[in-house]
Coordinates of C-alpha atoms and ligand atoms in Angstrom, one line a residue:
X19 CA 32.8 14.7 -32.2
X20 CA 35.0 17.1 -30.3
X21 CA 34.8 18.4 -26.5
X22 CA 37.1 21.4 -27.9
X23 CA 35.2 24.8 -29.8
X24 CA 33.8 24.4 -33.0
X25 CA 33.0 27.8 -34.8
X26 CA 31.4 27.9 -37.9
X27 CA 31.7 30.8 -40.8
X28 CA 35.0 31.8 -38.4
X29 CA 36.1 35.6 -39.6
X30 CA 40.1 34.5 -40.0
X31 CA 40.8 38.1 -39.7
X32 CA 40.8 37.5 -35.7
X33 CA 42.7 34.2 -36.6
X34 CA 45.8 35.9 -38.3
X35 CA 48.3 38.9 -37.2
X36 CA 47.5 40.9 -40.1
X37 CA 43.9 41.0 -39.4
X38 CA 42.6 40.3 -43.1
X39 CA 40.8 37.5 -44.2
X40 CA 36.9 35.9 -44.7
X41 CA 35.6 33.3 -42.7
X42 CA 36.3 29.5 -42.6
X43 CA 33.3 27.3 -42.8
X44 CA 34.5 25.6 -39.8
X45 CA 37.4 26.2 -37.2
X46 CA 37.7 23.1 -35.0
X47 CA 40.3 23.1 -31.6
X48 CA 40.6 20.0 -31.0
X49 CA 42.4 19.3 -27.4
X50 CA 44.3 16.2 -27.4
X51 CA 46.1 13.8 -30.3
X52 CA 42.6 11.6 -29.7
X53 CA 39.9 14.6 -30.8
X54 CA 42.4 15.5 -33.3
X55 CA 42.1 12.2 -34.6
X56 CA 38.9 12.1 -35.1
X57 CA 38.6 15.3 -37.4
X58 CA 41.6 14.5 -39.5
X59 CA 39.6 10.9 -40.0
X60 CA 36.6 12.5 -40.4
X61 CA 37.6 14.8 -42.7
X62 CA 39.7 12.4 -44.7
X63 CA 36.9 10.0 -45.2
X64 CA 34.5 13.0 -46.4
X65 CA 37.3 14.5 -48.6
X66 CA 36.5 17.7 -46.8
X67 CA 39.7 19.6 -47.3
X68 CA 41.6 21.1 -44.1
X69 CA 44.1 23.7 -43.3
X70 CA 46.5 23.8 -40.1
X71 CA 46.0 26.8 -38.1
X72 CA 49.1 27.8 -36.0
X73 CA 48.5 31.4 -34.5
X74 CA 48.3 33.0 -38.7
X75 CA 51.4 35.2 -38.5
X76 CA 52.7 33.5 -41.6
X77 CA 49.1 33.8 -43.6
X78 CA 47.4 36.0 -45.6
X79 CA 43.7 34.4 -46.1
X80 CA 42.1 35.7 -48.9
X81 CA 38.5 37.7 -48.3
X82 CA 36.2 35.1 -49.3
X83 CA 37.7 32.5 -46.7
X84 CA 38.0 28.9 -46.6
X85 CA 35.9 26.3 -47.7
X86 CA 36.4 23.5 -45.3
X87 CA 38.0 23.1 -42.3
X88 CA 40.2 24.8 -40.5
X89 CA 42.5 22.8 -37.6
X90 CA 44.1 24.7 -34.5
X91 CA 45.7 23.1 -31.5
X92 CA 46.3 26.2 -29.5
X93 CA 43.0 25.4 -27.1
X94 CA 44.9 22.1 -25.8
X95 CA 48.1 21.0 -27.4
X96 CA 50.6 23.1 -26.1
X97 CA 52.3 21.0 -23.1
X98 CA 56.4 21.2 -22.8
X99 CA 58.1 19.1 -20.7
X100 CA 61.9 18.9 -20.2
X101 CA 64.3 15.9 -19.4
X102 CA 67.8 17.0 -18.7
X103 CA 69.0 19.0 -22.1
X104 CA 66.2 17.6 -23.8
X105 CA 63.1 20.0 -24.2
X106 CA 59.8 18.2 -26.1
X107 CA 57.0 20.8 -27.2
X108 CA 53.9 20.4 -28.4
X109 CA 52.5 21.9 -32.0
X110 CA 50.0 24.7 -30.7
X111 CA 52.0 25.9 -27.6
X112 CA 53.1 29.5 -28.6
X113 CA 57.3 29.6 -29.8
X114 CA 57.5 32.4 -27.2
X115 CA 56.5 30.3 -24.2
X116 CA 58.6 27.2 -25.3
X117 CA 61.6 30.3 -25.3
X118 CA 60.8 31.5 -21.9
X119 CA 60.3 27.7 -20.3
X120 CA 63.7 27.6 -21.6
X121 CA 64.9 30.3 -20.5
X122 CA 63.4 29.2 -16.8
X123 CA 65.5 26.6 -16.9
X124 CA 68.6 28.0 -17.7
X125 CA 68.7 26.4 -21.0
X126 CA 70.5 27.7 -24.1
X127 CA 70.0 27.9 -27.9
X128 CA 66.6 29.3 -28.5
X129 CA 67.7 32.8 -27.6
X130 CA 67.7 33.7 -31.3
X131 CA 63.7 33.5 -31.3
X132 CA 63.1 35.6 -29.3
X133 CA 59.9 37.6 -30.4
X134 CA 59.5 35.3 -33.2
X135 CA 55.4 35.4 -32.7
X136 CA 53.5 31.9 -33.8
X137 CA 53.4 28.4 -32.4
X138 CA 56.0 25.4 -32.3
X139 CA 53.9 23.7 -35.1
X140 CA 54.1 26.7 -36.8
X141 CA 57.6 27.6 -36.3
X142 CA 58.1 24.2 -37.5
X143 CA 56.4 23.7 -40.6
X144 CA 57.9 27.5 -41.8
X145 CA 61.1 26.4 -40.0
X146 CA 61.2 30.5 -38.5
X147 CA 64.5 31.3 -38.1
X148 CA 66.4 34.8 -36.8
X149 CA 69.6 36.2 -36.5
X150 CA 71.6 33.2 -39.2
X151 CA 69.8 30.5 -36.8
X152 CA 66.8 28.3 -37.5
X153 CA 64.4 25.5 -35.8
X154 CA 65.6 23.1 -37.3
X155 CA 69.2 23.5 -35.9
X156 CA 68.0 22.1 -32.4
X157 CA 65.5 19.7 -33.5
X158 CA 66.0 16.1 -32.8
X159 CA 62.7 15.3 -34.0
X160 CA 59.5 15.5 -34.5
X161 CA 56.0 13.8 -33.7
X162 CA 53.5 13.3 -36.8
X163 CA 49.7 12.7 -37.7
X164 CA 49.4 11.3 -41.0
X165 CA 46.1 12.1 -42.6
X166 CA 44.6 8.3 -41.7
X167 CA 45.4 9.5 -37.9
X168 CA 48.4 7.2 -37.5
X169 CA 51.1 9.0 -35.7
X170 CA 55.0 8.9 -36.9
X171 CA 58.1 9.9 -35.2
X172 CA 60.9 11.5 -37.9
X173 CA 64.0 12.3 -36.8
X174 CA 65.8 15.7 -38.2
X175 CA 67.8 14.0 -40.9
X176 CA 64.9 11.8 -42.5
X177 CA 63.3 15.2 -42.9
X178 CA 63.3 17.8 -46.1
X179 CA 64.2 21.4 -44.2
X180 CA 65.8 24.3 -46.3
X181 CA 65.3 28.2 -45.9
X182 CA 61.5 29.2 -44.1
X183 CA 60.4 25.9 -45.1
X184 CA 59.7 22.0 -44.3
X185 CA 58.8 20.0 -47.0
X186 CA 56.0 17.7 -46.0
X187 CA 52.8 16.3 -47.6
X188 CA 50.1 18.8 -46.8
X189 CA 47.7 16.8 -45.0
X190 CA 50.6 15.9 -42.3
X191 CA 50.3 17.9 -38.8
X192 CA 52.8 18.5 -37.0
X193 CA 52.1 17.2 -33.5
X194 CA 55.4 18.0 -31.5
X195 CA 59.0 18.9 -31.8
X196 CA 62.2 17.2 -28.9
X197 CA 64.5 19.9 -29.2
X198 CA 68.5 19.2 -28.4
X199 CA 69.4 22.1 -26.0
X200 CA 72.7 22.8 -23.7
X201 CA 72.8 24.3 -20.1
X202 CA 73.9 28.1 -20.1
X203 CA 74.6 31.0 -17.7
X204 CA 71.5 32.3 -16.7
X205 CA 72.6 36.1 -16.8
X206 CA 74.8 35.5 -20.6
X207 CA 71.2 33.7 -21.6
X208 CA 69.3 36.7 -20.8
X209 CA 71.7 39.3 -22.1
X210 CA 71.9 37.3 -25.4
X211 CA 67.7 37.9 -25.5
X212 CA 67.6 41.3 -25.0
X213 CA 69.6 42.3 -27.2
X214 CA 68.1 40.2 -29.8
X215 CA 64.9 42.1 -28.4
X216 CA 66.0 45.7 -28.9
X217 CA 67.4 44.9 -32.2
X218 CA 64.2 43.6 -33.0
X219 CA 62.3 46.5 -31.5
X220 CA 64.8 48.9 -33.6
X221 CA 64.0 47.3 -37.3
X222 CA 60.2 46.0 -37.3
X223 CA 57.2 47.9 -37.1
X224 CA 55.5 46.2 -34.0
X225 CA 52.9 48.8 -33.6
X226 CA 51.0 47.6 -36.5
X227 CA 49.2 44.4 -37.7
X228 CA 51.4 42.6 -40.1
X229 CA 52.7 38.9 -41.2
X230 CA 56.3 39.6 -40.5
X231 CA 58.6 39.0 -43.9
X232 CA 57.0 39.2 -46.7
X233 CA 59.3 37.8 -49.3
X234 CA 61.8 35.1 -48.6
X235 CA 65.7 37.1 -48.6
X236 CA 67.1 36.3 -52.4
X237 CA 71.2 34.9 -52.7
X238 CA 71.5 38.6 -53.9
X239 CA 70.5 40.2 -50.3
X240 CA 68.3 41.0 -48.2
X241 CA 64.8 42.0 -50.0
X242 CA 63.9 44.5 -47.8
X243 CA 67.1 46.2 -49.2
X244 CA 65.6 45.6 -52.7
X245 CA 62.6 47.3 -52.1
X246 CA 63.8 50.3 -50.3
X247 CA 66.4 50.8 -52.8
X248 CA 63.6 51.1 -55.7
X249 CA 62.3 54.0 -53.0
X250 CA 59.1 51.7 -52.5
X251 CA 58.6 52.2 -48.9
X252 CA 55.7 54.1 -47.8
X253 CA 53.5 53.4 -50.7
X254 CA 50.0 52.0 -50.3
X255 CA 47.1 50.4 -51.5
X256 CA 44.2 50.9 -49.7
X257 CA 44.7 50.6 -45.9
X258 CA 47.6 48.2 -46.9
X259 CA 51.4 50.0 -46.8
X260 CA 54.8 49.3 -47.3
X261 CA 56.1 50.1 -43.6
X262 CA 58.7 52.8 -43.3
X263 CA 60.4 51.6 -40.6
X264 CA 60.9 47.8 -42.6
X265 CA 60.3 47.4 -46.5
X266 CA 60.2 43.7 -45.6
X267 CA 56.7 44.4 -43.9
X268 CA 53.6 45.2 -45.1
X269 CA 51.3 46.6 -42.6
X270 CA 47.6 47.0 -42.2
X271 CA 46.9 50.4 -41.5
X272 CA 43.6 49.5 -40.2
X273 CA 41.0 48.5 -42.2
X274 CA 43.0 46.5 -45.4
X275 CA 41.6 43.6 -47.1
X276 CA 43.5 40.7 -48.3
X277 CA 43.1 42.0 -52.2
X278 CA 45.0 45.1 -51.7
X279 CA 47.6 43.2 -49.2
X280 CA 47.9 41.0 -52.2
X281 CA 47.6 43.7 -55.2
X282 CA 50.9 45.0 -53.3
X283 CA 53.1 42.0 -52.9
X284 CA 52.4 41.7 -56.9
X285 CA 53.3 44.8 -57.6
X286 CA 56.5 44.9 -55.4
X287 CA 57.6 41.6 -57.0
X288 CA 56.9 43.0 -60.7
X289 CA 58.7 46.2 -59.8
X290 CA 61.8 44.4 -58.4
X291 CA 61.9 42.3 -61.1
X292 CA 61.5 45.2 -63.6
X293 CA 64.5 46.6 -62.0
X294 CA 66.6 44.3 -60.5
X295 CA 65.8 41.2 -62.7
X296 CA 65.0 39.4 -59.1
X297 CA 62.4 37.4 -58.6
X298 CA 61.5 37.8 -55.1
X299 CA 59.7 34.6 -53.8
X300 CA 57.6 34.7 -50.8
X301 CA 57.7 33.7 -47.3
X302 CA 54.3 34.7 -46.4
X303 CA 51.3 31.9 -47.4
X304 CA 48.4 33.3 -48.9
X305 CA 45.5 30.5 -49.2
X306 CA 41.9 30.5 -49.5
X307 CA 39.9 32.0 -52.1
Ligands
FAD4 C1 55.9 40.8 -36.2 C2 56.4 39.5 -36.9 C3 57.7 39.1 -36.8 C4 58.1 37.9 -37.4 N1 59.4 37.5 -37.3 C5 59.9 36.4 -37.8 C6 61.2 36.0 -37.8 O1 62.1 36.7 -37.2 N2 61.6 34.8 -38.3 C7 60.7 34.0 -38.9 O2 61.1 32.9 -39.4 N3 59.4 34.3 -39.0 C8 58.9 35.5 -38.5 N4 57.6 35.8 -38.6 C9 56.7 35.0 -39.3 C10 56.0 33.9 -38.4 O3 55.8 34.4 -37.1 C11 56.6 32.6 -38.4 O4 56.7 32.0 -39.7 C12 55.9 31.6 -37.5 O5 56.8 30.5 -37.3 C13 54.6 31.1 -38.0 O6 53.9 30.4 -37.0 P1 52.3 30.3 -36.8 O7 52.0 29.4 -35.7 O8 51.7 31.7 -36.7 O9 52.0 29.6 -38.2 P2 50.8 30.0 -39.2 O10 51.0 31.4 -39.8 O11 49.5 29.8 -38.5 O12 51.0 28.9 -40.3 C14 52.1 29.0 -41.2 C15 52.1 27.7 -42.0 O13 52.4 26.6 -41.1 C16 51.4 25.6 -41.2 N5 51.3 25.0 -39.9 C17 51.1 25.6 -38.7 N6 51.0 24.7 -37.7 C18 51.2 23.5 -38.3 C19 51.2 22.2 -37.7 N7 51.0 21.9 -36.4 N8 51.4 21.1 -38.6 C20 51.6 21.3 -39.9 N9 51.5 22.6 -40.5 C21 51.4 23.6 -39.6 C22 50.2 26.3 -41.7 O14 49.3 25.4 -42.3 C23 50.8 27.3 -42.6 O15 51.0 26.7 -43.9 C24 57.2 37.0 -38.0 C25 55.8 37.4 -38.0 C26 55.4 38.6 -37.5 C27 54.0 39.0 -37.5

């Protein structure tokens, strides 16, 4: 159906940053809008259920995988192109290269995400954010597949953003994002990045595999400040451990399957809301079974 790679019984834990996870029956990368086409129709018409694979550094996939199919455009969809302040950027090119093309070009605004890891598509559909800015703040639009293959254009105000989230019906992909941007002082642009860098470097344990935030930040503060304050950094289960270095994070210490990354979310979020009364809610998606 596809020119792209098809693997089948795909172990997700090479898929995802946190390296847990059982296979997917199937992992497609389709190349273009055309191949992708053809899956989402195909799928559609043989209700086989799918799942939109940026680069996983929002997902924890559970150890018995995914039945069905799993999409990624990372193998072909990732062209950017620019016309004057305007940047377009397609779903499975990686955030980091759309901020460094920027960057080229003397662009300003996507500073903030730096070393934000993931794809556009990604980046969109969690809208990632950093440093009190987020995606959607530059977005002019985006580019749609619905799940009968028909494509859409919605612009940012006909579409449902809040905090580390876009609300869209699940079978929609996100095909690509036009992104408003303004011209900037090369030197200012890269000062502005590296100290977002170090500050970055400072706070997150980068040395280990992990899905970045674990719970979303509650209107009471940040959660990381929640959990250190309950003294719960450090603790593990299994090869799965509260980081030191970020409470926000939990890292794989090597050899952690999803159950005891999960078995420690839960417990955080009963043990915060035993003392705090906060529910924490997450950021991180954990699907399959
Ligand atoms: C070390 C580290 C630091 C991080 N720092 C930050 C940070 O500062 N700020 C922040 O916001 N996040 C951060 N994250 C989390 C993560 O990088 C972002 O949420 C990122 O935007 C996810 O992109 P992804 O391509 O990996 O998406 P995935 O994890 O692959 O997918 C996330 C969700 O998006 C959906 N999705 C992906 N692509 C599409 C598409 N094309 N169409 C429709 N749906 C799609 C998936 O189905 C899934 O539900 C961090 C993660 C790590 C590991």
């Amino acid at each position: 159906m596809i020119k792209g790679r098809v693997l089948f019984d795909a172990p997700m834990r090479k898929f995802t940053s946190i390296k847990v996870g059982g296979p997917a029956d199937s992992l497609l990368f389709p190349t273009n809008v055309e191949e992708l086409r053809k899956v989402v129709r195909y799928a559609t018409r043989k209700d086989i259920p799918f799942l939109i694979l940026g680069r996983g550094t929002n997902l924890v996939i559970r150890d018995k995988g995914i039945r069905g199919w799993v999409i990624s455009l990372t193998q072909g969809m990732k062209r950017v192109q620019m016309e004057g302040e305007i940047v377009e950027a397609e779903a499975g090119l990686s955030l980091q290269r759309l901020v460094q093309f920027t960057i080229q070009k003397g662009l300003t605004g996507f500073e903030p995400f730096f070393g934000i890891p993931g794809t556009v598509g990604g980046g969109l559909a969690m809208n990632a954010g950093a440093w009190g800015a987020e995606l959607k703040d530059l977005l002019l639009s985006i580019t749609l597949m619905k799940e009968d293959g028909e494509v859409v254009e919605r612009s940012r105000g006909r579409l449902n953003f809040s905090y580390r989230s876009l609300t869209l019906p699940s079978s929609w992909i996100i095909l690509k994002g036009r992104f408003q941007l303004r011209r900037g002082k090369k030197e200012e642009i890269l000062e502005r990045v590296k100290s977002y860098s170090e500050m970055r470097k400072r706070t997150q344990p980068l040395d280990y595999h992990s899905a970045g935030s674990i719970f979303k930040n509650p209107e009471e503060g940040p959660a990381g400040k929640w959990i250190e304050e309950a003294g719960l950094k450090g603790f593990r289960m299994g090869q799965a451990m509260i980081s030191d270095l970020h409470a926000n994070f939990i890292i794989n210490l090597g050899k952690a399957t999803a159950e005891q990354v999960i078995n420690l979310m839960e417990w955080v979020e009963k043990r915060i809301y035993e003392e705090t009364g906060i529910s924490l809610e997450r950021e991180v998606r954990v699907v399959g079974e």
